[in-house]
mmCIF file of C-alpha atoms in Angstrom:
data_model
loop_
_atom_site.group_PDB
_atom_site.id
_atom_site.type_symbol
_atom_site.label_atom_id
_atom_site.label_comp_id
_atom_site.label_asym_id
_atom_site.label_seq_id
_atom_site.Cartn_x
_atom_site.Cartn_y
_atom_site.Cartn_z
ATOM 1 C CA MET A 1 -0.022 -0.038 0.015
ATOM 2 C CA ASN A 2 1.433 3.495 -0.824
ATOM 3 C CA GLU A 3 1.647 6.418 1.452
ATOM 4 C CA LYS A 4 -1.402 8.321 0.174
ATOM 5 C CA LYS A 5 -3.552 5.206 0.427
ATOM 6 C CA ARG A 6 -2.333 4.575 4.025
ATOM 7 C CA ILE A 7 -3.223 8.191 4.937
ATOM 8 C CA LYS A 8 -6.687 7.803 3.447
ATOM 9 C CA ASP A 9 -7.411 4.241 4.558
ATOM 10 C CA ILE A 10 -5.686 4.035 7.975
ATOM 11 C CA ILE A 11 -4.673 7.405 9.378
ATOM 12 C CA ILE A 12 -7.647 9.528 8.635
ATOM 13 C CA PRO A 13 -10.329 7.027 9.868
ATOM 14 C CA SER A 14 -8.418 6.410 12.987
ATOM 15 C CA LEU A 15 -7.459 9.839 13.949
ATOM 16 C CA ASN A 16 -10.809 11.353 13.007
ATOM 17 C CA GLU A 17 -12.179 9.474 16.018
ATOM 18 C CA THR A 18 -10.852 12.186 18.191
ATOM 19 C CA HIS A 19 -12.981 15.109 19.353
ATOM 20 C CA ASP A 20 -13.306 18.830 19.012
ATOM 21 C CA LEU A 21 -10.081 20.244 20.423
ATOM 22 C CA SER A 22 -10.868 23.936 20.639
ATOM 23 C CA ARG A 23 -9.122 24.812 23.930
ATOM 24 C CA ASN A 24 -10.064 27.543 26.343
ATOM 25 C CA ILE A 25 -7.727 28.427 29.181
ATOM 26 C CA LYS A 26 -7.929 31.616 31.191
ATOM 27 C CA ASN A 27 -6.547 34.430 28.959
ATOM 28 C CA PHE A 28 -5.926 31.992 26.170
ATOM 29 C CA ALA A 29 -7.898 30.155 23.511
ATOM 30 C CA VAL A 30 -7.062 28.295 20.298
ATOM 31 C CA SER A 31 -9.024 26.442 17.622
ATOM 32 C CA VAL A 32 -7.396 23.708 15.653
ATOM 33 C CA ALA A 33 -7.703 22.477 12.118
ATOM 34 C CA GLY A 34 -5.746 19.151 11.675
ATOM 35 C CA PRO A 35 -4.855 16.665 9.021
ATOM 36 C CA GLU A 36 -8.362 16.163 7.805
ATOM 37 C CA ALA A 37 -8.077 19.421 5.995
ATOM 38 C CA PHE A 38 -5.298 17.951 3.816
ATOM 39 C CA ASP A 39 -3.302 21.168 3.919
ATOM 40 C CA ASP A 40 0.552 21.196 4.099
ATOM 41 C CA CYS A 41 0.231 22.482 7.754
ATOM 42 C CA SER A 42 -2.272 22.527 10.492
ATOM 43 C CA ILE A 43 -3.771 25.757 11.556
ATOM 44 C CA LEU A 44 -3.940 27.054 15.172
ATOM 45 C CA LYS A 45 -5.924 30.210 15.563
ATOM 46 C CA ILE A 46 -4.793 32.157 18.655
ATOM 47 C CA LEU A 47 -7.680 34.013 20.095
ATOM 48 C CA LYS A 48 -6.230 35.503 23.210
ATOM 49 C CA GLU A 49 -2.864 36.037 24.881
ATOM 50 C CA GLY A 50 -1.157 33.155 26.378
ATOM 51 C CA THR A 51 1.920 30.849 26.147
ATOM 52 C CA ILE A 52 2.547 27.995 23.738
ATOM 53 C CA VAL A 53 5.092 25.278 24.728
ATOM 54 C CA ILE A 54 6.554 23.061 22.126
ATOM 55 C CA GLY A 55 8.727 19.870 22.470
ATOM 56 C CA SER A 56 10.049 17.127 20.261
ATOM 57 C CA ASP A 57 11.121 13.669 21.152
ATOM 58 C CA TYR A 58 12.346 10.570 19.121
ATOM 59 C CA VAL A 59 11.840 7.064 20.478
ATOM 60 C CA ARG A 60 13.890 3.999 19.467
ATOM 61 C CA GLY A 61 10.760 2.010 18.741
ATOM 62 C CA ASN A 62 11.813 -1.340 17.281
ATOM 63 C CA GLY A 63 15.258 -0.731 18.859
ATOM 64 C CA PHE A 64 13.713 -1.116 22.348
ATOM 65 C CA ASP A 65 15.214 -4.131 24.126
ATOM 66 C CA LEU A 66 11.712 -5.361 25.127
ATOM 67 C CA PHE A 67 10.323 -5.040 21.578
ATOM 68 C CA LYS A 68 13.217 -7.314 20.471
ATOM 69 C CA GLU A 69 12.231 -9.773 23.130
ATOM 70 C CA GLY A 70 8.703 -9.875 21.793
ATOM 71 C CA LEU A 71 7.340 -8.243 24.991
ATOM 72 C CA LEU A 72 6.242 -4.980 23.143
ATOM 73 C CA ASN A 73 4.245 -4.845 19.942
ATOM 74 C CA TYR A 74 3.709 -2.043 17.348
ATOM 75 C CA PHE A 75 0.698 -0.774 19.205
ATOM 76 C CA ASP A 76 2.930 -0.252 22.292
ATOM 77 C CA LEU A 77 5.398 1.701 20.171
ATOM 78 C CA GLY A 78 2.736 4.086 18.891
ATOM 79 C CA TYR A 79 1.406 4.635 22.364
ATOM 80 C CA PHE A 80 4.823 5.227 23.896
ATOM 81 C CA LEU A 81 5.617 7.708 21.199
ATOM 82 C CA ILE A 82 2.735 9.903 22.245
ATOM 83 C CA ILE A 83 3.217 9.628 25.934
ATOM 84 C CA ALA A 84 6.896 10.508 25.723
ATOM 85 C CA ASN A 85 6.022 13.759 24.011
ATOM 86 C CA ILE A 86 3.053 14.607 26.166
ATOM 87 C CA SER A 87 5.169 13.985 29.275
ATOM 88 C CA ASP A 88 7.397 16.902 28.227
ATOM 89 C CA ILE A 89 4.297 19.133 27.944
ATOM 90 C CA ALA A 90 3.238 17.957 31.376
ATOM 91 C CA ALA A 91 6.530 18.889 32.889
ATOM 92 C CA MET A 92 5.928 22.477 31.767
ATOM 93 C CA GLY A 93 2.546 22.569 33.529
ATOM 94 C CA ALA A 94 0.759 22.896 30.154
ATOM 95 C CA THR A 95 -2.361 21.436 28.562
ATOM 96 C CA PRO A 96 -1.516 19.444 25.383
ATOM 97 C CA ILE A 97 -3.398 20.628 22.332
ATOM 98 C CA GLY A 98 -1.898 18.411 19.551
ATOM 99 C CA LEU A 99 1.078 16.575 18.090
ATOM 100 C CA LEU A 100 2.882 16.318 14.828
ATOM 101 C CA THR A 101 4.217 12.870 14.115
ATOM 102 C CA ILE A 102 6.957 11.410 11.946
ATOM 103 C CA ILE A 103 6.507 7.670 11.133
ATOM 104 C CA ARG A 104 8.894 6.282 8.620
ATOM 105 C CA TYR A 105 9.055 2.548 7.898
ATOM 106 C CA SER A 106 11.012 0.032 5.994
ATOM 107 C CA ASP A 107 9.660 -1.838 2.814
ATOM 108 C CA ASN A 108 8.939 -4.989 4.804
ATOM 109 C CA MET A 109 6.552 -3.249 7.277
ATOM 110 C CA THR A 110 3.041 -4.749 6.651
ATOM 111 C CA ASP A 111 -0.180 -2.782 6.547
ATOM 112 C CA LYS A 112 -1.247 -4.468 9.774
ATOM 113 C CA GLU A 113 1.972 -3.443 11.624
ATOM 114 C CA PHE A 114 1.527 0.131 10.409
ATOM 115 C CA GLU A 115 -2.115 0.150 11.465
ATOM 116 C CA MET A 116 -1.073 -1.079 14.955
ATOM 117 C CA ILE A 117 1.221 1.836 15.337
ATOM 118 C CA ILE A 118 -1.597 4.194 14.294
ATOM 119 C CA LYS A 119 -4.018 2.578 16.771
ATOM 120 C CA GLY A 120 -1.480 2.957 19.596
ATOM 121 C CA VAL A 121 -1.108 6.664 18.657
ATOM 122 C CA ASN A 122 -4.813 7.125 18.584
ATOM 123 C CA SER A 123 -5.353 5.346 21.925
ATOM 124 C CA ALA A 124 -2.912 7.786 23.584
ATOM 125 C CA VAL A 125 -4.143 10.917 22.053
ATOM 126 C CA LYS A 126 -7.719 10.082 22.966
ATOM 127 C CA LYS A 127 -6.685 9.279 26.601
ATOM 128 C CA TYR A 128 -5.212 12.729 26.936
ATOM 129 C CA LYS A 129 -7.923 14.545 24.959
ATOM 130 C CA THR A 130 -5.692 15.870 22.366
ATOM 131 C CA GLN A 131 -5.159 15.041 18.638
ATOM 132 C CA ILE A 132 -2.686 14.551 15.791
ATOM 133 C CA LEU A 133 -2.309 17.782 13.853
ATOM 134 C CA GLY A 134 -0.400 16.243 11.000
ATOM 135 C CA GLY A 135 3.141 15.182 10.276
ATOM 136 C CA ASP A 136 4.977 12.929 7.835
ATOM 137 C CA ILE A 137 4.991 9.253 6.866
ATOM 138 C CA GLY A 138 7.026 7.496 4.190
ATOM 139 C CA GLY A 139 9.797 4.941 3.544
ATOM 140 C CA ALA A 140 13.090 4.602 5.235
ATOM 141 C CA SER A 141 15.762 2.052 5.853
ATOM 142 C CA ASP A 142 14.319 1.346 9.294
ATOM 143 C CA LEU A 143 11.447 2.399 11.490
ATOM 144 C CA VAL A 144 11.613 6.012 12.666
ATOM 145 C CA LEU A 145 9.212 7.354 15.336
ATOM 146 C CA SER A 146 9.342 11.001 16.256
ATOM 147 C CA ALA A 147 6.907 13.667 17.312
ATOM 148 C CA THR A 148 6.436 17.275 18.248
ATOM 149 C CA ALA A 149 3.954 18.135 20.996
ATOM 150 C CA LEU A 150 2.273 21.529 21.544
ATOM 151 C CA GLY A 151 0.719 22.705 24.751
ATOM 152 C CA LEU A 152 -0.977 25.792 26.239
ATOM 153 C CA CYS A 153 -0.348 27.458 29.459
ATOM 154 C CA GLU A 154 -1.263 30.824 31.071
ATOM 155 C CA ASN A 155 1.395 33.568 30.939
ATOM 156 C CA GLY A 156 3.620 33.430 33.920
ATOM 157 C CA TYR A 157 2.677 29.818 34.843
ATOM 158 C CA VAL A 158 5.093 27.792 32.813
ATOM 159 C CA LEU A 159 7.301 25.391 34.803
ATOM 160 C CA THR A 160 10.975 25.226 33.908
ATOM 161 C CA ARG A 161 14.032 23.231 35.081
ATOM 162 C CA SER A 162 15.726 26.397 36.459
ATOM 163 C CA GLY A 163 14.549 28.308 39.602
ATOM 164 C CA ALA A 164 15.243 25.858 42.418
ATOM 165 C CA ASN A 165 16.319 27.665 45.614
ATOM 166 C CA ILE A 166 18.474 26.592 48.518
ATOM 167 C CA GLY A 167 16.323 24.936 51.093
ATOM 168 C CA ASP A 168 13.584 23.885 48.651
ATOM 169 C CA LYS A 169 12.305 20.310 49.016
ATOM 170 C CA LEU A 170 12.584 17.853 46.307
ATOM 171 C CA PHE A 171 9.448 15.745 45.411
ATOM 172 C CA VAL A 172 8.744 12.989 42.946
ATOM 173 C CA SER A 173 5.173 12.156 41.917
ATOM 174 C CA GLY A 174 5.492 8.470 41.507
ATOM 175 C CA PRO A 175 7.661 5.350 41.782
ATOM 176 C CA ILE A 176 11.070 5.305 40.253
ATOM 177 C CA GLY A 177 13.050 2.647 38.381
ATOM 178 C CA LEU A 178 10.231 0.285 37.184
ATOM 179 C CA ALA A 179 11.226 0.670 33.535
ATOM 180 C CA SER A 180 14.906 -0.014 34.197
ATOM 181 C CA THR A 181 13.900 -2.962 36.312
ATOM 182 C CA ALA A 182 11.828 -4.368 33.536
ATOM 183 C CA LEU A 183 14.823 -4.305 31.212
ATOM 184 C CA VAL A 184 17.305 -5.991 33.516
ATOM 185 C CA TYR A 185 14.651 -8.569 34.587
ATOM 186 C CA PHE A 186 13.535 -9.711 31.149
ATOM 187 C CA ARG A 187 16.963 -9.307 29.510
ATOM 188 C CA LYS A 188 19.046 -10.784 32.336
ATOM 189 C CA ALA A 189 17.519 -11.949 35.635
ATOM 190 C CA LYS A 190 14.718 -14.115 34.288
ATOM 191 C CA LYS A 191 17.102 -15.854 31.832
ATOM 192 C CA GLN A 192 19.441 -16.568 34.846
ATOM 193 C CA GLY A 193 16.598 -18.235 36.802
ATOM 194 C CA LEU A 194 14.615 -15.466 38.673
ATOM 195 C CA ARG A 195 10.833 -15.985 38.409
ATOM 196 C CA LEU A 196 8.608 -13.190 39.409
ATOM 197 C CA SER A 197 4.842 -13.551 39.951
ATOM 198 C CA ASP A 198 2.433 -12.682 37.108
ATOM 199 C CA ALA A 199 1.540 -9.525 39.011
ATOM 200 C CA GLU A 200 5.201 -8.451 39.390
ATOM 201 C CA GLU A 201 5.835 -9.121 35.744
ATOM 202 C CA LYS A 202 2.714 -7.095 34.735
ATOM 203 C CA GLU A 203 3.897 -4.180 37.029
ATOM 204 C CA LEU A 204 7.215 -4.069 35.126
ATOM 205 C CA LEU A 205 5.704 -4.427 31.542
ATOM 206 C CA GLU A 206 3.070 -1.805 32.245
ATOM 207 C CA SER A 207 5.796 0.750 32.757
ATOM 208 C CA TRP A 208 6.617 0.293 28.997
ATOM 209 C CA LYS A 209 3.160 -0.665 27.616
ATOM 210 C CA LYS A 210 1.028 1.863 29.454
ATOM 211 C CA PRO A 211 3.257 4.781 30.584
ATOM 212 C CA TYR A 212 1.459 7.679 32.267
ATOM 213 C CA ALA A 213 2.088 11.244 31.425
ATOM 214 C CA GLN A 214 1.260 13.375 34.443
ATOM 215 C CA VAL A 215 -0.552 16.197 32.787
ATOM 216 C CA GLU A 216 -2.954 16.900 35.549
ATOM 217 C CA GLU A 217 -0.270 16.805 38.139
ATOM 218 C CA GLY A 218 1.810 19.283 36.150
ATOM 219 C CA LYS A 219 -1.208 21.575 35.794
ATOM 220 C CA ILE A 220 -1.794 21.465 39.595
ATOM 221 C CA ILE A 221 1.648 22.604 40.557
ATOM 222 C CA SER A 222 1.648 25.188 37.816
ATOM 223 C CA LYS A 223 -1.835 26.626 38.595
ATOM 224 C CA LEU A 224 -1.064 26.857 42.305
ATOM 225 C CA LYS A 225 2.443 28.112 41.584
ATOM 226 C CA LEU A 226 3.902 25.484 43.899
ATOM 227 C CA ALA A 227 6.965 24.420 41.993
ATOM 228 C CA THR A 228 10.160 26.456 41.676
ATOM 229 C CA ALA A 229 11.550 23.975 39.152
ATOM 230 C CA CYS A 230 10.195 20.876 37.367
ATOM 231 C CA GLN A 231 11.228 18.116 34.987
ATOM 232 C CA ASP A 232 9.925 14.742 33.925
ATOM 233 C CA ILE A 233 11.931 11.692 34.820
ATOM 234 C CA SER A 234 12.224 10.294 31.420
ATOM 235 C CA ASP A 235 16.028 9.624 31.610
ATOM 236 C CA GLY A 236 15.964 8.131 35.010
ATOM 237 C CA LEU A 237 16.186 10.015 38.299
ATOM 238 C CA LEU A 238 19.986 10.340 38.464
ATOM 239 C CA ALA A 239 20.183 12.171 35.108
ATOM 240 C CA THR A 240 17.095 14.248 36.022
ATOM 241 C CA VAL A 241 18.337 15.424 39.356
ATOM 242 C CA ASN A 242 21.706 16.363 37.857
ATOM 243 C CA GLU A 243 20.053 18.263 35.044
ATOM 244 C CA LEU A 244 17.652 20.142 37.278
ATOM 245 C CA CYS A 245 20.434 21.135 39.648
ATOM 246 C CA ALA A 246 22.694 22.181 36.906
ATOM 247 C CA GLN A 247 20.168 24.538 35.326
ATOM 248 C CA SER A 248 19.419 26.085 38.792
ATOM 249 C CA SER A 249 23.134 26.256 39.831
ATOM 250 C CA VAL A 250 22.471 24.349 43.047
ATOM 251 C CA GLY A 251 23.271 20.942 44.513
ATOM 252 C CA ALA A 252 20.923 18.380 46.295
ATOM 253 C CA ILE A 253 20.867 15.902 49.115
ATOM 254 C CA ILE A 254 18.801 12.881 48.286
ATOM 255 C CA PHE A 255 17.343 10.747 51.187
ATOM 256 C CA GLU A 256 17.771 7.096 50.661
ATOM 257 C CA GLU A 257 15.086 6.135 53.028
ATOM 258 C CA THR A 258 12.272 8.064 51.294
ATOM 259 C CA LEU A 259 12.977 7.033 47.712
ATOM 260 C CA PRO A 260 9.895 5.246 46.279
ATOM 261 C CA ILE A 261 11.457 2.046 45.192
ATOM 262 C CA SER A 262 9.194 -0.906 44.302
ATOM 263 C CA PRO A 263 9.688 -4.133 46.194
ATOM 264 C CA THR A 264 9.943 -5.743 42.762
ATOM 265 C CA THR A 265 12.970 -3.599 41.950
ATOM 266 C CA ILE A 266 14.583 -4.612 45.260
ATOM 267 C CA LYS A 267 13.890 -8.313 44.512
ATOM 268 C CA VAL A 268 15.428 -8.147 41.057
ATOM 269 C CA ALA A 269 18.425 -6.131 42.270
ATOM 270 C CA ASP A 270 18.993 -8.615 45.069
ATOM 271 C CA PHE A 271 18.945 -11.493 42.633
ATOM 272 C CA LEU A 272 21.555 -9.771 40.424
ATOM 273 C CA LYS A 273 23.715 -8.727 43.419
ATOM 274 C CA ILE A 274 23.446 -5.009 42.681
ATOM 275 C CA GLU A 275 22.326 -2.217 44.870
ATOM 276 C CA PRO A 276 18.560 -1.554 44.520
ATOM 277 C CA ILE A 277 19.128 2.152 44.627
ATOM 278 C CA LYS A 278 21.609 1.861 41.698
ATOM 279 C CA LEU A 279 18.945 0.078 39.688
ATOM 280 C CA ALA A 280 16.122 2.467 40.693
ATOM 281 C CA LEU A 281 18.163 5.620 39.940
ATOM 282 C CA SER A 282 19.751 4.564 36.628
ATOM 283 C CA ILE A 283 18.465 4.954 33.069
ATOM 284 C CA SER A 284 14.765 4.550 33.191
ATOM 285 C CA VAL A 285 11.712 6.073 31.402
ATOM 286 C CA ASP A 286 9.599 6.658 34.566
ATOM 287 C CA PHE A 287 7.678 9.764 33.323
ATOM 288 C CA SER A 288 6.923 10.886 36.899
ATOM 289 C CA LEU A 289 7.697 14.515 37.711
ATOM 290 C CA LEU A 290 10.604 15.688 39.748
ATOM 291 C CA PHE A 291 9.985 19.150 41.217
ATOM 292 C CA THR A 292 11.204 21.523 43.942
ATOM 293 C CA ILE A 293 8.901 23.528 46.316
ATOM 294 C CA ALA A 294 9.447 25.997 49.060
ATOM 295 C CA PRO A 295 9.083 24.397 52.602
ATOM 296 C CA LYS A 296 6.127 26.714 53.273
ATOM 297 C CA ASN A 297 4.165 25.005 50.411
ATOM 298 C CA LYS A 298 4.699 21.386 51.453
ATOM 299 C CA MET A 299 1.328 20.935 52.996
ATOM 300 C CA LYS A 300 -0.510 22.754 50.321
ATOM 301 C CA CYS A 301 1.120 20.581 47.731
ATOM 302 C CA LYS A 302 0.277 17.348 49.572
ATOM 303 C CA GLU A 303 -3.395 18.407 49.881
ATOM 304 C CA ALA A 304 -3.519 19.337 46.110
ATOM 305 C CA PHE A 305 -2.287 15.891 45.170
ATOM 306 C CA GLU A 306 -4.844 13.994 47.297
ATOM 307 C CA ASN A 307 -7.236 13.929 44.370
ATOM 308 C CA THR A 308 -4.800 12.631 41.775
ATOM 309 C CA ASP A 309 -3.761 9.130 40.827
ATOM 310 C CA SER A 310 -0.153 9.901 41.767
ATOM 311 C CA CYS A 311 1.689 9.391 45.048
ATOM 312 C CA LEU A 312 3.765 12.240 46.337
ATOM 313 C CA HIS A 313 7.183 11.532 47.848
ATOM 314 C CA GLU A 314 9.658 13.970 49.492
ATOM 315 C CA ILE A 315 13.052 12.611 48.485
ATOM 316 C CA GLY A 316 15.484 15.400 49.247
ATOM 317 C CA GLU A 317 16.505 19.011 49.681
ATOM 318 C CA ILE A 318 18.218 21.639 47.572
ATOM 319 C CA THR A 319 21.705 22.737 48.851
ATOM 320 C CA GLY A 320 23.961 25.616 48.201
ATOM 321 C CA ASN A 321 26.866 23.742 46.688
ATOM 322 C CA THR A 322 26.876 22.020 43.299
ATOM 323 C CA LYS A 323 27.079 18.445 44.618
ATOM 324 C CA VAL A 324 24.335 15.898 44.237
ATOM 325 C CA GLU A 325 24.793 13.441 47.112
ATOM 326 C CA LEU A 326 22.888 10.548 48.694
ATOM 327 C CA LEU A 327 22.237 10.612 52.474
ATOM 328 C CA THR A 328 22.253 6.905 53.278
ATOM 329 C CA SER A 329 20.087 5.246 55.888
ATOM 330 C CA LYS A 330 23.233 5.139 58.104
ATOM 331 C CA GLY A 331 23.573 8.899 57.947
ATOM 332 C CA ASP A 332 26.609 8.927 55.572
ATOM 333 C CA LYS A 333 26.927 11.071 52.457
ATOM 334 C CA LYS A 334 28.146 9.690 49.153
ATOM 335 C CA PRO A 335 27.833 10.394 45.418
ATOM 336 C CA LEU A 336 24.523 9.388 43.917
ATOM 337 C CA PRO A 337 24.842 5.901 42.541
ATOM 338 C CA GLY A 338 23.602 4.631 39.173
ATOM 339 C CA ILE A 339 24.295 5.019 35.500
ATOM 340 C CA GLU A 340 23.267 8.316 33.896
ATOM 341 C CA TRP A 341 21.682 8.312 30.390
ATOM 342 C CA LYS A 342 24.136 9.987 27.983
ATOM 343 C CA HIS A 343 22.915 8.417 24.747
ATOM 344 C CA GLN A 344 25.318 5.567 25.139
ATOM 345 C CA LYS A 345 25.470 2.704 22.628
ATOM 346 C CA GLY A 346 24.634 -0.829 23.539
ATOM 347 C CA GLU A 347 21.944 -2.576 25.538
ATOM 348 C CA ILE A 348 20.680 -0.465 28.509
ATOM 349 C CA SER A 349 20.607 -3.511 30.720
ATOM 350 C CA ASP A 350 24.310 -4.053 30.080
ATOM 351 C CA LEU A 351 25.028 -0.356 30.831
ATOM 352 C CA ILE A 352 23.271 -0.751 34.200
ATOM 353 C CA ILE A 353 24.574 -4.072 35.464
ATOM 354 C CA GLY A 354 27.391 -4.811 33.059
ATOM 355 C CA PRO A 355 27.713 -7.449 30.366
ATOM 356 C CA GLU A 356 27.581 -11.155 31.317
#
């Protein structure tokens, strides 16, 4: 099937299932004309003053280790692509209004496989009440999945990575390290004899198959002006803490005892004879939010999160030096453990625990 026929027969019928996406936020409104118009570009009519945030992200897709293992399918790749980009919008405290996608595929991709990607895309955009504005599809030597997300925010309410102050408290809005644990379990530990329960395996796989972009949580801390700095944990907590601190020219103390590490992560780490905290902090697409708030706003923040699906965890404090350190359960300070994501080559599971 050629590209125009795939647009007509697969993309338009799927993505036209989405709804009217005219957005109205205080001091800002926009109406959207998307791919159904068949113009070269989508049209966003800005009706009032406000802020647009834009972010782009590429995902490795069929290069994911779990896809190679047969544990993820093409639907999952399409879904993941959208969540990865919406998560960046969430970290800015904005409401997503649409995405542009690039889907390039090799000659041997079947129509069924392509349709599964589109269905995954459609499932994610419907969940977050947004839509595909357009993009590009066509041939390539291998599968390429990339997107650009657009969001709306009131002026003066956009969250950034900079702005953390000395004495601010560090919070995360969900568990850490489940995605990295999934990689080392299915690629290493299970093959070496560890057997988790069906519920534990599902917990790990869901971190890849059904990741959660914390849009409502980002909007809460933006609207109430709670956060001094914010970033999504899409590269793992170690990398995220380092990036946030660098942008704010501060340091941080991370409390080992309050890190939200799943018992499943601890079980896998113990089997592989590595520190659970190293596994939890390393390269992991957690998509929770890491943010800093002034001490006076702690209770207000906790109360605001009571009506969300996320669990709030205070994990540290901003310091005046540029070091990022771990305060251990024994009261010692040491460098934060783990492997930071730096676009390294090779299997991520090998980077975290080392090759066999």
